Short mmCIF file of C-alpha atoms and ligand atoms in Angstrom, two decimals:
data_model
loop_
_atom_site.label_atom_id
_atom_site.label_comp_id
_atom_site.label_asym_id
_atom_site.label_seq_id
_atom_site.Cartn_x
_atom_site.Cartn_y
_atom_site.Cartn_z
CA MET A 1 24.41 8.33 8.24
CA PRO A 2 22.64 9.84 5.17
CA LYS A 3 23.63 13.26 3.86
CA GLN A 4 21.58 16.03 5.44
CA ASP A 5 20.44 17.43 2.09
CA ARG A 6 18.75 14.15 1.33
CA LEU A 7 15.08 13.73 2.12
CA ILE A 8 14.63 10.12 3.23
CA ILE A 9 11.50 8.48 1.86
CA PHE A 10 10.17 5.88 4.29
CA ASP A 11 7.34 3.91 2.73
CA THR A 12 4.76 2.29 5.01
CA THR A 13 2.25 1.10 2.39
CA LEU A 14 2.72 -2.49 3.54
CA ARG A 15 2.20 -1.64 7.23
CA ASP A 16 0.13 1.51 7.85
CA GLY A 17 -1.31 1.37 4.32
CA GLU A 18 -2.50 -2.16 4.85
CA GLN A 19 -4.42 -0.93 7.91
CA SER A 20 -6.74 0.88 5.49
CA PRO A 21 -10.25 -0.62 5.76
CA GLY A 22 -10.56 -3.57 3.36
CA CYS A 23 -6.97 -3.29 2.08
CA SER A 24 -5.41 -6.43 3.48
CA MET A 25 -3.02 -8.06 1.00
CA ASN A 26 -1.75 -11.57 0.52
CA LEU A 27 1.93 -12.48 0.56
CA GLN A 28 2.39 -12.46 -3.23
CA GLU A 29 0.74 -9.04 -3.45
CA LYS A 30 2.98 -7.64 -0.70
CA LEU A 31 6.07 -8.96 -2.45
CA ARG A 32 4.92 -7.49 -5.74
CA ILE A 33 4.50 -4.08 -4.07
CA ALA A 34 7.82 -4.37 -2.23
CA ARG A 35 9.62 -5.04 -5.54
CA ALA A 36 7.94 -2.01 -7.09
CA LEU A 37 8.95 0.16 -4.10
CA ALA A 38 12.57 -0.94 -4.40
CA ASP A 39 12.46 -0.16 -8.10
CA LEU A 40 10.91 3.24 -7.32
CA GLY A 41 13.91 4.00 -5.10
CA VAL A 42 12.39 4.40 -1.63
CA ASP A 43 15.00 4.44 1.15
CA VAL A 44 13.07 2.38 3.70
CA ILE A 45 10.28 -0.18 3.32
CA GLU A 46 8.26 -0.78 6.47
CA ALA A 47 7.14 -4.29 5.65
CA GLY A 48 4.79 -4.97 8.58
CA PHE A 49 4.27 -5.56 12.26
CA PRO A 50 5.64 -9.09 12.85
CA ALA A 51 4.09 -9.59 16.29
CA ALA A 52 0.60 -8.74 14.98
CA SER A 53 0.00 -12.14 13.32
CA PRO A 54 1.86 -15.09 11.78
CA GLY A 55 0.91 -13.69 8.35
CA ASP A 56 2.56 -10.36 9.15
CA PHE A 57 5.66 -12.14 10.43
CA GLU A 58 5.92 -14.19 7.25
CA ALA A 59 5.43 -11.12 5.05
CA VAL A 60 8.22 -9.16 6.79
CA SER A 61 10.49 -12.17 6.65
CA GLU A 62 9.86 -12.80 2.91
CA VAL A 63 10.33 -9.12 2.03
CA ALA A 64 13.56 -9.22 4.05
CA ARG A 65 14.68 -12.32 2.11
CA GLN A 66 13.75 -11.19 -1.38
CA ILE A 67 14.08 -7.40 -1.57
CA LYS A 68 17.52 -5.91 -1.95
CA GLY A 69 18.37 -2.20 -1.93
CA PRO A 70 16.16 -0.37 0.57
CA ILE A 71 16.40 -0.78 4.34
CA ILE A 72 13.72 -3.25 5.47
CA CYS A 73 11.96 -2.20 8.64
CA GLY A 74 9.57 -3.94 11.04
CA LEU A 75 7.35 -2.29 13.64
CA ALA A 76 7.24 -3.26 17.33
CA ARG A 77 5.70 -2.00 20.53
CA CYS A 78 8.31 -1.31 23.21
CA ASN A 79 8.22 -4.83 24.64
CA ALA A 80 10.66 -7.71 24.40
CA GLY A 81 8.31 -10.08 22.53
CA ASP A 82 7.56 -7.59 19.74
CA ILE A 83 11.16 -6.45 19.35
CA ASP A 84 12.48 -10.02 19.27
CA ALA A 85 9.87 -10.93 16.64
CA VAL A 86 10.98 -8.02 14.41
CA TRP A 87 14.60 -9.03 14.73
CA LYS A 88 13.80 -12.64 13.84
CA ALA A 89 11.67 -11.62 10.85
CA LEU A 90 14.38 -9.25 9.57
CA GLU A 91 17.07 -11.89 9.83
CA PRO A 92 17.56 -12.45 6.05
CA ALA A 93 17.61 -8.72 5.20
CA GLU A 94 20.77 -7.04 3.90
CA ARG A 95 19.89 -3.76 5.61
CA LYS A 96 17.60 -3.81 8.67
CA ARG A 97 15.79 -1.33 10.90
CA ILE A 98 13.80 -1.96 14.08
CA HIS A 99 11.03 0.60 14.60
CA VAL A 100 9.65 0.83 18.15
CA PHE A 101 6.80 3.01 19.33
CA VAL A 102 4.84 4.02 22.39
CA ALA A 103 2.10 6.62 22.79
CA THR A 104 3.04 9.85 24.56
CA SER A 105 -0.07 12.08 24.52
CA ALA A 106 -1.98 12.55 27.78
CA ILE A 107 -5.16 11.05 26.30
CA HIS A 108 -3.39 7.90 25.06
CA MET A 109 -1.37 7.47 28.26
CA GLN A 110 -4.44 7.82 30.47
CA TYR A 111 -7.10 5.90 28.53
CA LYS A 112 -5.28 3.52 26.19
CA LEU A 113 -2.20 2.56 28.17
CA GLN A 114 -3.16 3.56 31.73
CA MET A 115 0.46 4.45 32.34
CA ALA A 116 2.07 7.45 34.00
CA LYS A 117 4.73 9.60 32.29
CA GLU A 118 7.60 7.94 34.19
CA GLU A 119 6.49 4.47 33.06
CA ILE A 120 6.19 5.63 29.44
CA LEU A 121 9.66 7.12 29.60
CA LYS A 122 11.09 3.92 31.06
CA THR A 123 9.27 1.73 28.50
CA ALA A 124 10.54 3.86 25.61
CA VAL A 125 14.14 3.79 26.81
CA GLU A 126 14.08 0.05 27.51
CA GLY A 127 12.54 -0.61 24.09
CA VAL A 128 15.19 1.42 22.30
CA ARG A 129 17.98 -0.22 24.31
CA ARG A 130 16.72 -3.72 23.53
CA ALA A 131 16.39 -2.88 19.83
CA ARG A 132 19.90 -1.38 19.83
CA SER A 133 21.26 -4.55 21.40
CA TYR A 134 20.35 -6.21 18.06
CA CYS A 135 20.61 -3.51 15.46
CA ASP A 136 22.52 -0.28 14.75
CA ASP A 137 19.54 1.26 12.98
CA VAL A 138 16.71 1.92 15.46
CA GLU A 139 13.76 4.24 14.97
CA PHE A 140 11.59 5.44 17.84
CA SER A 141 8.07 6.87 17.32
CA ALA A 142 6.19 8.87 19.92
CA GLU A 143 2.66 7.90 18.91
CA ASP A 144 0.25 10.87 18.91
CA ALA A 145 3.23 13.23 19.25
CA ALA A 146 1.33 16.12 17.66
CA ARG A 147 -1.08 16.11 20.65
CA THR A 148 1.65 15.49 23.22
CA GLU A 149 2.66 18.14 25.75
CA TRP A 150 5.77 19.74 24.18
CA GLU A 151 7.84 19.64 27.38
CA PHE A 152 7.19 15.90 27.80
CA LEU A 153 7.91 15.21 24.15
CA LYS A 154 11.25 17.00 24.53
CA GLU A 155 12.01 14.81 27.56
CA ILE A 156 11.16 11.55 25.83
CA VAL A 157 12.97 12.42 22.57
CA SER A 158 16.08 13.37 24.58
CA ALA A 159 15.89 10.09 26.51
CA VAL A 160 15.53 7.84 23.45
CA ILE A 161 18.41 9.60 21.69
CA ALA A 162 20.57 9.03 24.74
CA ALA A 163 19.44 5.37 24.69
CA GLY A 164 20.63 4.97 21.09
CA ALA A 165 17.75 5.78 18.70
CA THR A 166 19.15 6.78 15.30
CA THR A 167 15.87 8.08 13.85
CA VAL A 168 13.15 9.78 15.92
CA ASN A 169 9.71 9.99 14.39
CA ILE A 170 7.09 12.59 15.31
CA PRO A 171 3.71 11.24 14.21
CA ASP A 172 0.51 13.19 13.83
CA THR A 173 -1.38 9.97 14.48
CA VAL A 174 -4.88 11.42 14.27
CA GLY A 175 -4.29 14.04 11.56
CA TYR A 176 -4.96 16.91 13.96
CA THR A 177 -2.12 19.36 13.47
CA VAL A 178 -1.79 22.22 10.96
CA PRO A 179 1.35 23.23 9.01
CA GLY A 180 2.45 26.28 11.07
CA GLU A 181 1.96 24.50 14.38
CA PHE A 182 3.73 21.32 13.23
CA ALA A 183 6.70 23.27 11.85
CA ALA A 184 6.95 25.12 15.20
CA LEU A 185 7.02 21.78 17.05
CA ILE A 186 9.88 20.52 14.86
CA GLU A 187 11.79 23.79 15.36
CA TYR A 188 11.24 23.54 19.12
CA LEU A 189 12.61 19.98 19.26
CA ARG A 190 15.61 20.90 17.11
CA ALA A 191 16.39 23.81 19.40
CA GLU A 192 15.79 22.07 22.72
CA VAL A 193 16.83 18.40 22.43
CA PRO A 194 20.48 17.65 23.07
CA GLY A 195 22.07 15.47 20.38
CA ILE A 196 19.19 15.91 17.93
CA GLU A 197 21.66 16.99 15.22
CA ASN A 198 23.12 13.45 15.27
CA ILE A 199 19.89 11.63 14.44
CA VAL A 200 17.39 11.79 11.60
CA LEU A 201 14.21 13.58 12.57
CA SER A 202 11.21 12.04 10.87
CA VAL A 203 7.49 12.85 10.48
CA HIS A 204 4.48 10.62 9.95
CA CYS A 205 1.23 12.46 9.20
CA HIS A 206 -2.31 11.19 8.84
CA ASP A 207 -4.81 12.91 6.59
CA ASP A 208 -7.93 13.33 8.73
CA LEU A 209 -8.12 17.07 7.98
CA GLY A 210 -6.63 16.68 4.50
CA MET A 211 -3.30 18.19 5.57
CA ALA A 212 -0.92 15.21 5.77
CA VAL A 213 1.17 16.32 2.79
CA ALA A 214 1.18 20.00 3.81
CA ASN A 215 2.11 19.14 7.40
CA SER A 216 4.92 16.81 6.28
CA LEU A 217 6.37 19.44 3.95
CA ALA A 218 6.13 22.16 6.61
CA ALA A 219 8.05 19.87 8.97
CA VAL A 220 10.69 19.29 6.31
CA LYS A 221 11.10 23.03 5.82
CA ALA A 222 11.60 23.21 9.60
CA GLY A 223 14.36 20.59 9.53
CA ALA A 224 12.80 17.10 9.43
CA ARG A 225 14.68 14.84 7.01
CA GLN A 226 12.52 11.72 6.75
CA ILE A 227 8.92 11.55 5.60
CA GLU A 228 6.81 8.48 6.27
CA CYS A 229 4.23 8.02 3.58
CA THR A 230 2.22 5.52 1.53
CA ILE A 231 1.47 5.02 -2.14
CA ASN A 232 -1.83 6.72 -3.05
CA GLY A 233 -1.94 7.95 0.57
CA ILE A 234 -3.71 4.76 1.70
CA GLY A 235 -3.90 4.07 5.43
CA GLU A 236 -5.99 4.14 8.59
CA ARG A 237 -9.20 6.22 8.25
CA ALA A 238 -8.54 9.07 5.77
CA GLY A 239 -5.08 7.65 5.11
CA ASN A 240 -1.43 8.72 5.38
CA CYS A 241 0.71 11.29 3.63
CA SER A 242 0.79 10.42 -0.06
CA LEU A 243 4.25 9.44 -1.32
CA GLU A 244 3.73 10.61 -4.89
CA GLU A 245 2.53 14.04 -3.73
CA VAL A 246 5.38 14.82 -1.31
CA VAL A 247 7.97 13.50 -3.73
CA MET A 248 6.68 15.57 -6.63
CA ALA A 249 6.39 18.64 -4.39
CA ALA A 250 10.04 18.21 -3.38
CA HIS A 251 11.09 17.70 -7.01
CA THR A 252 8.95 20.38 -8.63
CA ARG A 253 9.84 22.94 -5.93
CA SER A 254 13.45 21.86 -5.48
CA ALA A 255 14.67 25.45 -5.41
CA PHE A 256 12.43 26.04 -2.40
CA PHE A 257 13.13 22.83 -0.45
CA GLU A 258 16.79 22.39 -1.52
CA LEU A 259 16.58 18.66 -0.95
CA GLU A 260 16.95 15.60 -3.09
CA THR A 261 15.24 12.22 -2.87
CA GLY A 262 16.35 8.89 -4.30
CA ILE A 263 13.04 8.42 -6.08
CA ASN A 264 12.88 7.62 -9.79
CA THR A 265 9.79 9.73 -10.41
CA THR A 266 9.01 7.96 -13.69
CA ARG A 267 8.12 4.88 -11.63
CA LEU A 268 5.46 6.76 -9.65
CA PHE A 269 2.49 6.19 -11.93
CA PRO A 270 3.11 2.44 -12.47
CA THR A 271 3.57 1.95 -8.72
CA CYS A 272 0.38 3.85 -7.88
CA ARG A 273 -1.54 1.79 -10.47
CA LEU A 274 -0.13 -1.40 -9.00
CA VAL A 275 -1.18 -0.52 -5.45
CA SER A 276 -4.59 0.58 -6.67
CA SER A 277 -5.19 -2.69 -8.52
CA ILE A 278 -3.95 -4.81 -5.63
CA THR A 279 -5.96 -3.03 -2.95
CA GLY A 280 -9.04 -2.50 -5.11
CA MET A 281 -8.99 1.21 -4.18
CA PRO A 282 -9.44 3.13 -7.44
CA ILE A 283 -7.36 6.29 -7.90
CA PRO A 284 -9.83 9.23 -7.97
CA ARG A 285 -9.79 11.01 -11.35
CA ASN A 286 -8.90 14.31 -9.71
CA LYS A 287 -6.12 12.87 -7.55
CA ALA A 288 -2.96 15.01 -7.66
CA ILE A 289 -0.04 13.59 -9.68
CA VAL A 290 -1.56 10.27 -10.78
CA GLY A 291 -5.33 10.84 -11.22
CA GLY A 292 -6.83 10.47 -14.69
CA ASN A 293 -7.42 14.23 -14.90
CA ALA A 294 -4.06 15.31 -13.43
CA PHE A 295 -2.77 16.34 -16.86
CA ALA A 296 -6.07 16.89 -18.69
CA HIS A 297 -6.90 20.42 -19.80
CA GLU A 298 -10.58 20.98 -20.44
CA ALA A 299 -11.04 24.75 -20.75
CA GLY A 300 -10.31 26.08 -24.25
CA ILE A 301 -8.15 28.87 -22.90
CA HIS A 302 -5.97 26.33 -21.04
CA GLN A 303 -5.73 24.05 -24.07
CA HIS A 304 -4.67 26.97 -26.20
CA GLY A 305 -2.01 27.99 -23.67
CA VAL A 306 -0.62 24.45 -23.34
CA LEU A 307 -0.42 24.10 -27.12
CA GLN A 308 1.60 27.34 -27.32
CA HIS A 309 3.84 26.42 -24.41
CA ALA A 310 3.23 23.48 -22.03
CA ALA A 311 4.54 25.42 -19.00
CA THR A 312 1.67 27.94 -19.22
CA TYR A 313 -0.58 25.53 -17.33
CA GLU A 314 1.64 22.53 -16.58
CA ILE A 315 4.12 22.51 -13.68
CA MET A 316 5.11 18.89 -14.33
CA ARG A 317 5.14 16.82 -17.49
CA PRO A 318 3.15 13.55 -17.57
CA GLU A 319 6.30 11.68 -18.54
CA ASP A 320 8.06 12.95 -15.37
CA VAL A 321 5.76 10.76 -13.30
CA GLY A 322 5.63 7.86 -15.75
CA VAL A 323 2.28 8.62 -17.40
CA SER A 324 2.56 7.50 -20.99
CA GLU A 325 -0.01 7.63 -23.76
CA ASN A 326 -2.03 4.42 -23.55
CA SER A 327 -0.12 3.15 -26.56
CA LEU A 328 -0.55 -0.15 -28.32
CA VAL A 329 2.28 -2.31 -27.08
CA LEU A 330 1.76 -5.91 -28.07
CA GLY A 331 -0.40 -8.01 -30.35
CA LYS A 332 -1.16 -11.65 -30.90
CA HIS A 333 2.03 -12.23 -32.86
CA SER A 334 4.29 -10.86 -30.13
CA GLY A 335 6.68 -13.40 -28.70
CA ARG A 336 7.67 -14.35 -25.20
CA HIS A 337 10.73 -12.07 -25.24
CA ALA A 338 8.78 -8.98 -26.18
CA PHE A 339 6.20 -9.89 -23.55
CA ARG A 340 8.84 -10.31 -20.84
CA ASP A 341 10.61 -7.07 -21.85
CA ARG A 342 7.42 -5.08 -21.69
CA LEU A 343 6.57 -6.51 -18.25
CA ASN A 344 10.05 -5.57 -17.04
CA THR A 345 9.53 -2.02 -18.29
CA LEU A 346 6.30 -1.95 -16.31
CA GLY A 347 8.20 -3.00 -13.20
CA PHE A 348 7.18 -6.67 -13.06
CA VAL A 349 9.91 -9.24 -12.58
CA LEU A 350 8.42 -12.71 -13.03
CA GLU A 351 9.84 -16.13 -12.29
CA GLU A 352 9.88 -18.62 -15.21
CA ALA A 353 6.74 -20.53 -14.14
CA GLU A 354 4.86 -17.29 -13.53
CA LEU A 355 6.00 -15.97 -16.88
CA ASP A 356 4.73 -19.12 -18.67
CA ASN A 357 1.38 -18.78 -17.00
CA ALA A 358 1.13 -15.06 -17.76
CA PHE A 359 2.19 -15.60 -21.37
CA ARG A 360 -0.57 -18.21 -21.87
CA LYS A 361 -3.11 -15.73 -20.52
CA PHE A 362 -1.71 -13.00 -22.76
CA LYS A 363 -2.11 -15.22 -25.85
CA ARG A 364 -5.69 -16.04 -24.86
CA LEU A 365 -6.45 -12.34 -24.38
CA ALA A 366 -4.77 -11.44 -27.67
CA ASP A 367 -7.20 -13.81 -29.39
CA GLN A 368 -10.12 -11.98 -27.81
CA LYS A 369 -8.97 -8.40 -28.35
CA LYS A 370 -6.61 -7.26 -31.05
CA GLU A 371 -4.85 -4.46 -29.18
CA ILE A 372 -3.07 -5.19 -25.90
CA PHE A 373 -2.18 -2.18 -23.73
CA ASP A 374 0.03 -1.78 -20.66
CA ALA A 375 -3.00 -1.85 -18.35
CA ASP A 376 -4.02 -5.22 -19.86
CA LEU A 377 -0.57 -6.61 -19.10
CA GLU A 378 -0.69 -5.30 -15.53
CA ALA A 379 -4.09 -6.91 -15.07
CA ILE A 380 -2.82 -10.28 -16.34
CA VAL A 381 -0.01 -10.33 -13.78
CA LEU A 382 -2.10 -9.07 -10.88
CA GLN A 383 -4.83 -11.59 -11.55
CA LEU A 384 -2.18 -14.34 -11.34
CA ASP A 385 -1.55 -13.34 -7.71
CA THR A 386 -5.26 -13.31 -7.01
CA ALA A 387 -5.76 -16.75 -8.52
CA MET A 388 -2.72 -18.19 -6.71
CA ALA A 389 -3.93 -17.00 -3.34
CA GLY A 390 -7.19 -19.05 -3.41
CA PRO A 391 -8.80 -21.04 -1.89
CA TRP A 392 -11.64 -20.64 -4.42
CA VAL A 393 -11.28 -20.42 -8.19
CA LEU A 394 -14.11 -19.59 -10.56
CA ARG A 395 -14.15 -22.39 -13.14
CA ASP A 396 -17.24 -21.55 -15.17
CA MET A 397 -20.53 -19.73 -15.10
CA GLN A 398 -23.77 -19.46 -16.98
CA ILE A 399 -25.99 -16.43 -16.55
CA VAL A 400 -29.44 -15.74 -17.97
CA THR A 401 -30.98 -12.32 -17.58
CA ARG A 402 -33.96 -10.57 -19.14
CA PHE A 403 -35.89 -7.30 -18.85
CA GLY A 404 -38.59 -7.25 -16.17
CA GLY A 405 -37.74 -10.69 -14.77
CA SER A 406 -35.20 -12.02 -12.33
CA ALA A 407 -31.78 -13.24 -13.48
CA SER A 408 -30.47 -16.72 -12.86
CA ALA A 409 -26.86 -17.80 -12.40
CA GLU A 410 -25.14 -21.15 -12.25
CA LEU A 411 -21.51 -21.10 -11.13
CA TRP A 412 -18.83 -23.76 -10.82
CA LEU A 413 -16.18 -23.08 -8.19
CA GLN A 414 -13.21 -25.21 -7.21
CA ASN A 415 -11.42 -25.01 -3.87
CA ASP A 416 -7.85 -25.83 -2.92
CA GLN A 417 -8.95 -29.37 -1.98
CA GLU A 418 -9.89 -29.83 -5.67
CA ASP A 419 -13.64 -30.09 -4.84
CA LEU A 420 -15.76 -28.73 -7.65
CA VAL A 421 -18.92 -27.15 -6.28
CA SER A 422 -21.76 -25.88 -8.40
CA GLU A 423 -24.61 -23.64 -7.21
CA LYS A 424 -27.60 -22.01 -8.86
CA ALA A 425 -29.32 -18.86 -7.66
CA GLU A 426 -31.87 -16.28 -8.77
CA GLY A 427 -31.36 -12.59 -8.21
CA ASP A 428 -32.29 -9.07 -9.06
CA GLY A 429 -29.89 -8.89 -12.01
CA PRO A 430 -26.91 -11.03 -13.00
CA ILE A 431 -24.50 -9.77 -10.32
CA ASP A 432 -26.98 -10.32 -7.51
CA ALA A 433 -27.66 -13.85 -8.79
CA ALA A 434 -23.94 -14.64 -9.17
CA PHE A 435 -23.21 -13.25 -5.71
CA LYS A 436 -25.88 -15.46 -4.11
CA ALA A 437 -24.49 -18.52 -5.91
CA ILE A 438 -20.92 -17.69 -4.76
CA LEU A 439 -22.02 -17.30 -1.13
CA ALA A 440 -23.94 -20.58 -1.28
CA ALA A 441 -20.99 -22.44 -2.82
CA THR A 442 -18.37 -21.09 -0.38
CA GLY A 443 -20.50 -20.93 2.79
CA VAL A 444 -19.38 -17.34 3.42
CA GLU A 445 -21.81 -14.77 4.82
CA ALA A 446 -21.34 -11.24 3.55
CA THR A 447 -23.18 -8.27 2.11
CA LEU A 448 -22.23 -6.31 -0.97
CA LYS A 449 -21.49 -2.68 -0.06
CA ASP A 450 -19.95 -1.30 -3.21
CA PHE A 451 -19.53 -2.30 -6.84
CA GLU A 452 -17.52 -0.16 -9.28
CA VAL A 453 -16.79 -0.84 -12.93
CA ARG A 454 -14.22 0.94 -15.04
CA SER A 455 -12.68 0.37 -18.40
CA LEU A 456 -9.00 -0.56 -18.19
CA THR A 457 -8.11 0.78 -21.62
CA VAL A 458 -9.87 2.23 -24.66
CA GLY A 459 -11.98 0.67 -27.39
CA GLN A 460 -15.06 -1.48 -27.58
CA ASP A 461 -13.15 -4.65 -26.77
CA ALA A 462 -11.44 -3.11 -23.71
CA GLN A 463 -11.24 -5.15 -20.53
CA GLY A 464 -13.44 -4.02 -17.66
CA GLU A 465 -12.13 -3.93 -14.11
CA VAL A 466 -14.65 -4.43 -11.31
CA ALA A 467 -13.83 -3.48 -7.71
CA VAL A 468 -16.21 -4.71 -4.99
CA LEU A 469 -16.45 -4.10 -1.28
CA LEU A 470 -18.00 -6.79 0.93
CA LYS A 471 -18.88 -6.47 4.60
CA THR A 472 -18.66 -9.46 6.92
CA SER A 473 -18.76 -9.52 10.75
CA GLY A 474 -18.14 -5.78 10.88
CA ARG A 475 -15.09 -6.01 8.61
CA ASP A 476 -14.62 -4.68 5.05
CA CYS A 477 -13.04 -6.81 2.35
CA ARG A 478 -12.25 -5.66 -1.17
CA GLY A 479 -11.84 -7.69 -4.33
CA THR A 480 -11.07 -7.02 -7.99
CA GLY A 481 -11.70 -8.89 -11.20
CA VAL A 482 -10.80 -8.21 -14.82
CA SER A 483 -12.28 -9.52 -18.05
CA THR A 484 -13.50 -8.40 -21.46
CA ASP A 485 -16.92 -9.49 -20.13
CA ILE A 486 -17.95 -7.26 -17.23
CA ILE A 487 -20.31 -9.83 -15.70
CA GLU A 488 -17.40 -12.27 -15.54
CA ALA A 489 -15.17 -9.47 -14.13
CA GLY A 490 -17.86 -8.88 -11.47
CA ALA A 491 -18.03 -12.57 -10.55
CA ARG A 492 -14.22 -12.76 -10.36
CA ALA A 493 -14.12 -9.67 -8.12
CA LEU A 494 -16.71 -11.27 -5.81
CA VAL A 495 -14.72 -14.53 -5.64
CA ASP A 496 -11.54 -12.54 -4.89
CA ALA A 497 -13.27 -10.70 -2.01
CA VAL A 498 -14.74 -13.97 -0.66
CA ASN A 499 -11.25 -15.53 -0.79
CA ARG A 500 -9.87 -12.62 1.23
CA ILE A 501 -12.61 -13.15 3.82
CA VAL A 502 -11.81 -16.88 4.05
CA ARG A 503 -8.07 -16.22 4.36
CA THR A 504 -8.51 -13.55 7.05
CA ARG A 505 -10.88 -15.86 8.95
CA ASP A 506 -8.34 -18.71 8.78
CA ALA A 507 -5.51 -16.42 9.90
CA ASP A 508 -7.65 -15.18 12.84
CA PHE A 509 -8.37 -18.79 13.76
CA VAL A 510 -4.64 -19.68 13.78
CA GLU A 511 -3.92 -16.55 15.84
CA HIS A 512 -6.65 -17.37 18.40
CA SER A 513 -5.52 -20.99 18.68
CA ARG A 514 -1.94 -19.81 19.19
CA ALA A 515 -3.06 -17.31 21.86
CA ALA A 516 -5.22 -19.95 23.60
CA ALA A 517 -2.35 -22.46 23.58
CA SER A 518 0.01 -19.94 25.15
CA VAL A 519 -2.31 -19.03 28.09
O1 KIV B 601 0.24 6.87 13.20
C1 KIV B 601 1.11 6.47 13.99
O2 KIV B 601 1.36 7.05 15.05
C2 KIV B 601 1.84 5.26 13.62
C3 KIV B 601 3.05 4.94 14.45
C4 KIV B 601 3.06 3.51 14.86
C5 KIV B 601 4.29 5.34 13.73
O3 KIV B 601 1.52 4.61 12.66
ZN1 ZN B 602 0.24 5.87 11.27
#
């Protein structure tokens, strides 16, 4: 059992975070994030919901096989099929946790589950018992706990502890609570539930009213010792509690919280950048801790103060969270060793074949632009994952555009069957034309909802990163692309998003066929 002065950081970027609209990730991307989370020092990685789809099962199982250090956790409803699937997926893990949940609020019980209190109680206890028959580390979550009748919550928490739960999680599933009320709920449970001192009390807050971090910290002050959170606060709707914010609050105000975490805070910024690039969700400039403006002082009076003494206006130093000056790191004469070392410093551990591929791309880029920055290196590695995932790869393109007339695009795309397809299209500008050609070549139907360009580093020859959002059959899909040519970056981002649509469609098809076969 962990020490009570330790605040356990439970990361659910790969499970709840992935439920963020348009944020689905492929296996390589999930593994890349899981490695970064282990390196960051999180205590628990919730790797997915194995019963949700074969893709989720495979992701949990691969994370369990490859990631050493943190506890690897899988989510299950309180039924035998889900719990057995988690246990099977966790099989290769060194340290495992089964996380079971059932909703406990009146509104969820009546409308979502159509179950009475007694049935919910029985389901929860049976779920915990089954999970405990496999594993010593079992977490129970009372979904929508913050809107649950306190008396009933006390009853269910008491029952699951008696059944063997070792962590009990109190989620604010819809982001409804406020700090004082949530702290009072935690105090009430700690005072009223027998045996609560023997388990870890956890919280899981959503950000619908912008209070996920404040609510989590209020709960910690009231005695909770595990926070469930995600990198960049990604997650359902407005998202989850942001890991980097709660961790830096606990560190910066350690005299107030009197708790320690296992987080290496200097890995926060690289991890947030990684998740942002993989999900295509840019970090807002004014985002606390890791936003571009988090350490920028604009007003003269502030600049003057900071120059005299940094602590006048800075409560944290950029280097505490791993923000470094965007320094020149490598050039075209740098060798493979220097390249590998720098990638390791950035948190990337590559296999030999991946490293060869990345090094070739680095050399090509170093011919195009003389200064190579950390962000360029990150982009090289992340684009490897994108290209590997397929099925479509952009082989070539030719674009003609002129003032006052339409643009034309011709693109050559190759799929995983090695078919080379070329399509031409006209459009209102080069991106519109390229998008039409990509849709025609791949047979995908989608509309472009958002298109954002940003410069990855500084200088005229900097690479541009494009993030796009496509909508198809009521679903959002993101994609990113990077190049020194922003039209090419745009086309690559569109191909990435189209690939994600194709992969999700194929996974849905497998899932439906499996469901149909089992009826
Ligand atoms: O928000 C929620 O209630 C959840 C639970 C499954 C923990 O994500
Ligand atoms: Zn949640």
